[in-house]
Amino acid sequence: MNYKAIYICLAVFIFMAGGCAGSKSTKSTLRGASASQTSDAKAKAEKLIQTAESDIRAARDAGAQAAAPGDIKSAEYNLESAKTKLKRKEYYLAGEAAKGASENARQALKKAKKTKR
């Protein structure tokens, strides 16, 4: 029997499996992050969520609910998604969803201002 070939195949298999395990999602990346990096990411996500809430409020106050209901719905959906991701400690994804919510709210505000003219 050719034991050398078996050992080589086994070593290649273990190497490949180890590489796949290391390429997990952002959660595994955050586990390796320092506490200060994690708290910075959390603070940034929280700030982006607050900004999105403010943007949505401003759009509603300007009458965007009637002028751009789809944009407001998208903004609200993205905001809820951001809050859910924040609770799951997916800080980067929470920030990205909050940015999307702000963008949707700004689009709604723009349409509302255009309608009032």
PDB file of C-alpha atoms in Angstrom:
ATOM      1  CA  MET A   1       0.000   0.000   0.000  1.00  0.00           C
ATOM      2  CA  ASN A   2       1.224   3.519  -0.799  1.00  0.00           C
ATOM      3  CA  TYR A   3       1.073   5.290   2.570  1.00  0.00           C
ATOM      4  CA  LYS A   4       2.916   8.353   1.307  1.00  0.00           C
ATOM      5  CA  ALA A   5       0.101   9.132  -1.175  1.00  0.00           C
ATOM      6  CA  ILE A   6      -2.517   8.647   1.551  1.00  0.00           C
ATOM      7  CA  TYR A   7      -0.690  11.042   3.883  1.00  0.00           C
ATOM      8  CA  ILE A   8      -0.383  13.645   1.133  1.00  0.00           C
ATOM      9  CA  CYS A   9      -4.091  13.387   0.296  1.00  0.00           C
ATOM     10  CA  LEU A  10      -4.979  13.633   3.976  1.00  0.00           C
ATOM     11  CA  ALA A  11      -2.731  16.681   4.441  1.00  0.00           C
ATOM     12  CA  VAL A  12      -4.262  18.407   1.404  1.00  0.00           C
ATOM     13  CA  PHE A  13      -7.771  17.658   2.667  1.00  0.00           C
ATOM     14  CA  ILE A  14      -7.020  19.083   6.122  1.00  0.00           C
ATOM     15  CA  PHE A  15      -5.414  22.163   4.580  1.00  0.00           C
ATOM     16  CA  MET A  16      -8.430  22.763   2.325  1.00  0.00           C
ATOM     17  CA  ALA A  17     -10.940  22.240   5.136  1.00  0.00           C
ATOM     18  CA  GLY A  18      -9.024  24.645   7.368  1.00  0.00           C
ATOM     19  CA  GLY A  19      -9.083  27.317   4.662  1.00  0.00           C
ATOM     20  CA  CYS A  20     -12.832  26.985   4.223  1.00  0.00           C
ATOM     21  CA  ALA A  21     -13.464  27.229   7.948  1.00  0.00           C
ATOM     22  CA  GLY A  22     -11.470  30.448   8.109  1.00  0.00           C
ATOM     23  CA  SER A  23     -13.605  32.140   5.475  1.00  0.00           C
ATOM     24  CA  LYS A  24     -16.737  32.572   7.569  1.00  0.00           C
ATOM     25  CA  SER A  25     -18.934  35.674   7.722  1.00  0.00           C
ATOM     26  CA  THR A  26     -18.416  38.900   9.642  1.00  0.00           C
ATOM     27  CA  LYS A  27     -19.279  37.300  12.984  1.00  0.00           C
ATOM     28  CA  SER A  28     -16.118  35.182  12.962  1.00  0.00           C
ATOM     29  CA  THR A  29     -14.137  38.273  11.971  1.00  0.00           C
ATOM     30  CA  LEU A  30     -15.550  40.227  14.889  1.00  0.00           C
ATOM     31  CA  ARG A  31     -14.569  37.467  17.305  1.00  0.00           C
ATOM     32  CA  GLY A  32     -10.968  38.221  16.478  1.00  0.00           C
ATOM     33  CA  ALA A  33     -11.454  41.976  16.806  1.00  0.00           C
ATOM     34  CA  SER A  34     -10.336  43.797  19.904  1.00  0.00           C
ATOM     35  CA  ALA A  35     -12.891  45.151  22.344  1.00  0.00           C
ATOM     36  CA  SER A  36     -12.176  48.742  21.303  1.00  0.00           C
ATOM     37  CA  GLN A  37     -12.667  47.929  17.610  1.00  0.00           C
ATOM     38  CA  THR A  38     -15.975  46.259  18.401  1.00  0.00           C
ATOM     39  CA  SER A  39     -17.167  49.143  20.564  1.00  0.00           C
ATOM     40  CA  ASP A  40     -16.128  51.627  17.847  1.00  0.00           C
ATOM     41  CA  ALA A  41     -18.094  49.670  15.246  1.00  0.00           C
ATOM     42  CA  LYS A  42     -21.099  49.532  17.556  1.00  0.00           C
ATOM     43  CA  ALA A  43     -20.951  53.269  18.256  1.00  0.00           C
ATOM     44  CA  LYS A  44     -20.688  54.036  14.543  1.00  0.00           C
ATOM     45  CA  ALA A  45     -23.683  51.810  13.748  1.00  0.00           C
ATOM     46  CA  GLU A  46     -25.726  53.423  16.535  1.00  0.00           C
ATOM     47  CA  LYS A  47     -24.880  56.892  15.208  1.00  0.00           C
ATOM     48  CA  LEU A  48     -25.911  55.898  11.672  1.00  0.00           C
ATOM     49  CA  ILE A  49     -29.199  54.520  13.016  1.00  0.00           C
ATOM     50  CA  GLN A  50     -29.891  57.783  14.869  1.00  0.00           C
ATOM     51  CA  THR A  51     -29.155  59.720  11.686  1.00  0.00           C
ATOM     52  CA  ALA A  52     -31.523  57.488   9.712  1.00  0.00           C
ATOM     53  CA  GLU A  53     -34.276  58.017  12.290  1.00  0.00           C
ATOM     54  CA  SER A  54     -33.773  61.762  12.031  1.00  0.00           C
ATOM     55  CA  ASP A  55     -33.809  61.655   8.219  1.00  0.00           C
ATOM     56  CA  ILE A  56     -37.039  59.639   8.194  1.00  0.00           C
ATOM     57  CA  ARG A  57     -38.659  62.038  10.667  1.00  0.00           C
ATOM     58  CA  ALA A  58     -37.656  65.032   8.517  1.00  0.00           C
ATOM     59  CA  ALA A  59     -39.040  63.374   5.388  1.00  0.00           C
ATOM     60  CA  ARG A  60     -42.352  62.603   7.100  1.00  0.00           C
ATOM     61  CA  ASP A  61     -42.610  66.168   8.426  1.00  0.00           C
ATOM     62  CA  ALA A  62     -42.124  67.461   4.876  1.00  0.00           C
ATOM     63  CA  GLY A  63     -45.037  65.373   3.604  1.00  0.00           C
ATOM     64  CA  ALA A  64     -43.079  62.550   2.020  1.00  0.00           C
ATOM     65  CA  GLN A  65     -45.650  59.979   3.147  1.00  0.00           C
ATOM     66  CA  ALA A  66     -48.002  61.255   0.438  1.00  0.00           C
ATOM     67  CA  ALA A  67     -45.375  62.277  -2.129  1.00  0.00           C
ATOM     68  CA  ALA A  68     -43.093  59.232  -1.941  1.00  0.00           C
ATOM     69  CA  PRO A  69     -44.718  56.398   0.020  1.00  0.00           C
ATOM     70  CA  GLY A  70     -42.439  53.756  -1.526  1.00  0.00           C
ATOM     71  CA  ASP A  71     -39.284  55.559  -0.462  1.00  0.00           C
ATOM     72  CA  ILE A  72     -40.590  56.017   3.077  1.00  0.00           C
ATOM     73  CA  LYS A  73     -41.522  52.317   3.290  1.00  0.00           C
ATOM     74  CA  SER A  74     -38.043  51.352   2.076  1.00  0.00           C
ATOM     75  CA  ALA A  75     -36.452  53.683   4.604  1.00  0.00           C
ATOM     76  CA  GLU A  76     -38.516  52.219   7.442  1.00  0.00           C
ATOM     77  CA  TYR A  77     -37.722  48.668   6.351  1.00  0.00           C
ATOM     78  CA  ASN A  78     -33.989  49.410   6.182  1.00  0.00           C
ATOM     79  CA  LEU A  79     -34.122  51.087   9.587  1.00  0.00           C
ATOM     80  CA  GLU A  80     -35.786  48.044  11.167  1.00  0.00           C
ATOM     81  CA  SER A  81     -33.218  45.826   9.475  1.00  0.00           C
ATOM     82  CA  ALA A  82     -30.420  47.981  10.900  1.00  0.00           C
ATOM     83  CA  LYS A  83     -31.854  47.729  14.414  1.00  0.00           C
ATOM     84  CA  THR A  84     -32.170  43.955  14.113  1.00  0.00           C
ATOM     85  CA  LYS A  85     -28.591  43.623  12.897  1.00  0.00           C
ATOM     86  CA  LEU A  86     -27.391  45.829  15.746  1.00  0.00           C
ATOM     87  CA  LYS A  87     -29.087  43.517  18.262  1.00  0.00           C
ATOM     88  CA  ARG A  88     -27.344  40.560  16.593  1.00  0.00           C
ATOM     89  CA  LYS A  89     -24.012  42.369  16.969  1.00  0.00           C
ATOM     90  CA  GLU A  90     -23.590  42.588  13.199  1.00  0.00           C
ATOM     91  CA  TYR A  91     -22.353  46.161  13.443  1.00  0.00           C
ATOM     92  CA  TYR A  92     -21.023  46.641   9.920  1.00  0.00           C
ATOM     93  CA  LEU A  93     -24.227  45.304   8.361  1.00  0.00           C
ATOM     94  CA  ALA A  94     -26.300  47.436  10.734  1.00  0.00           C
ATOM     95  CA  GLY A  95     -24.430  50.524   9.576  1.00  0.00           C
ATOM     96  CA  GLU A  96     -24.928  49.640   5.921  1.00  0.00           C
ATOM     97  CA  ALA A  97     -28.677  49.138   6.425  1.00  0.00           C
ATOM     98  CA  ALA A  98     -28.878  52.459   8.284  1.00  0.00           C
ATOM     99  CA  LYS A  99     -27.087  54.194   5.403  1.00  0.00           C
ATOM    100  CA  GLY A 100     -29.673  52.711   3.048  1.00  0.00           C
ATOM    101  CA  ALA A 101     -32.475  53.988   5.269  1.00  0.00           C
ATOM    102  CA  SER A 102     -31.006  57.488   5.256  1.00  0.00           C
ATOM    103  CA  GLU A 103     -30.625  57.441   1.488  1.00  0.00           C
ATOM    104  CA  ASN A 104     -34.245  56.339   1.020  1.00  0.00           C
ATOM    105  CA  ALA A 105     -35.420  59.046   3.415  1.00  0.00           C
ATOM    106  CA  ARG A 106     -33.416  61.718   1.585  1.00  0.00           C
ATOM    107  CA  GLN A 107     -34.927  60.613  -1.728  1.00  0.00           C
ATOM    108  CA  ALA A 108     -38.408  60.826  -0.197  1.00  0.00           C
ATOM    109  CA  LEU A 109     -37.648  64.290   1.186  1.00  0.00           C
ATOM    110  CA  LYS A 110     -36.413  65.440  -2.210  1.00  0.00           C
ATOM    111  CA  LYS A 111     -39.626  64.216  -3.867  1.00  0.00           C
ATOM    112  CA  ALA A 112     -41.757  65.846  -1.169  1.00  0.00           C
ATOM    113  CA  LYS A 113     -40.036  69.203  -1.665  1.00  0.00           C
ATOM    114  CA  LYS A 114     -40.445  68.906  -5.428  1.00  0.00           C
ATOM    115  CA  THR A 115     -44.184  68.190  -5.003  1.00  0.00           C
ATOM    116  CA  LYS A 116     -44.720  71.255  -2.778  1.00  0.00           C
ATOM    117  CA  ARG A 117     -43.424  73.657  -5.450  1.00  0.00           C
TER     118      ARG A 117
END
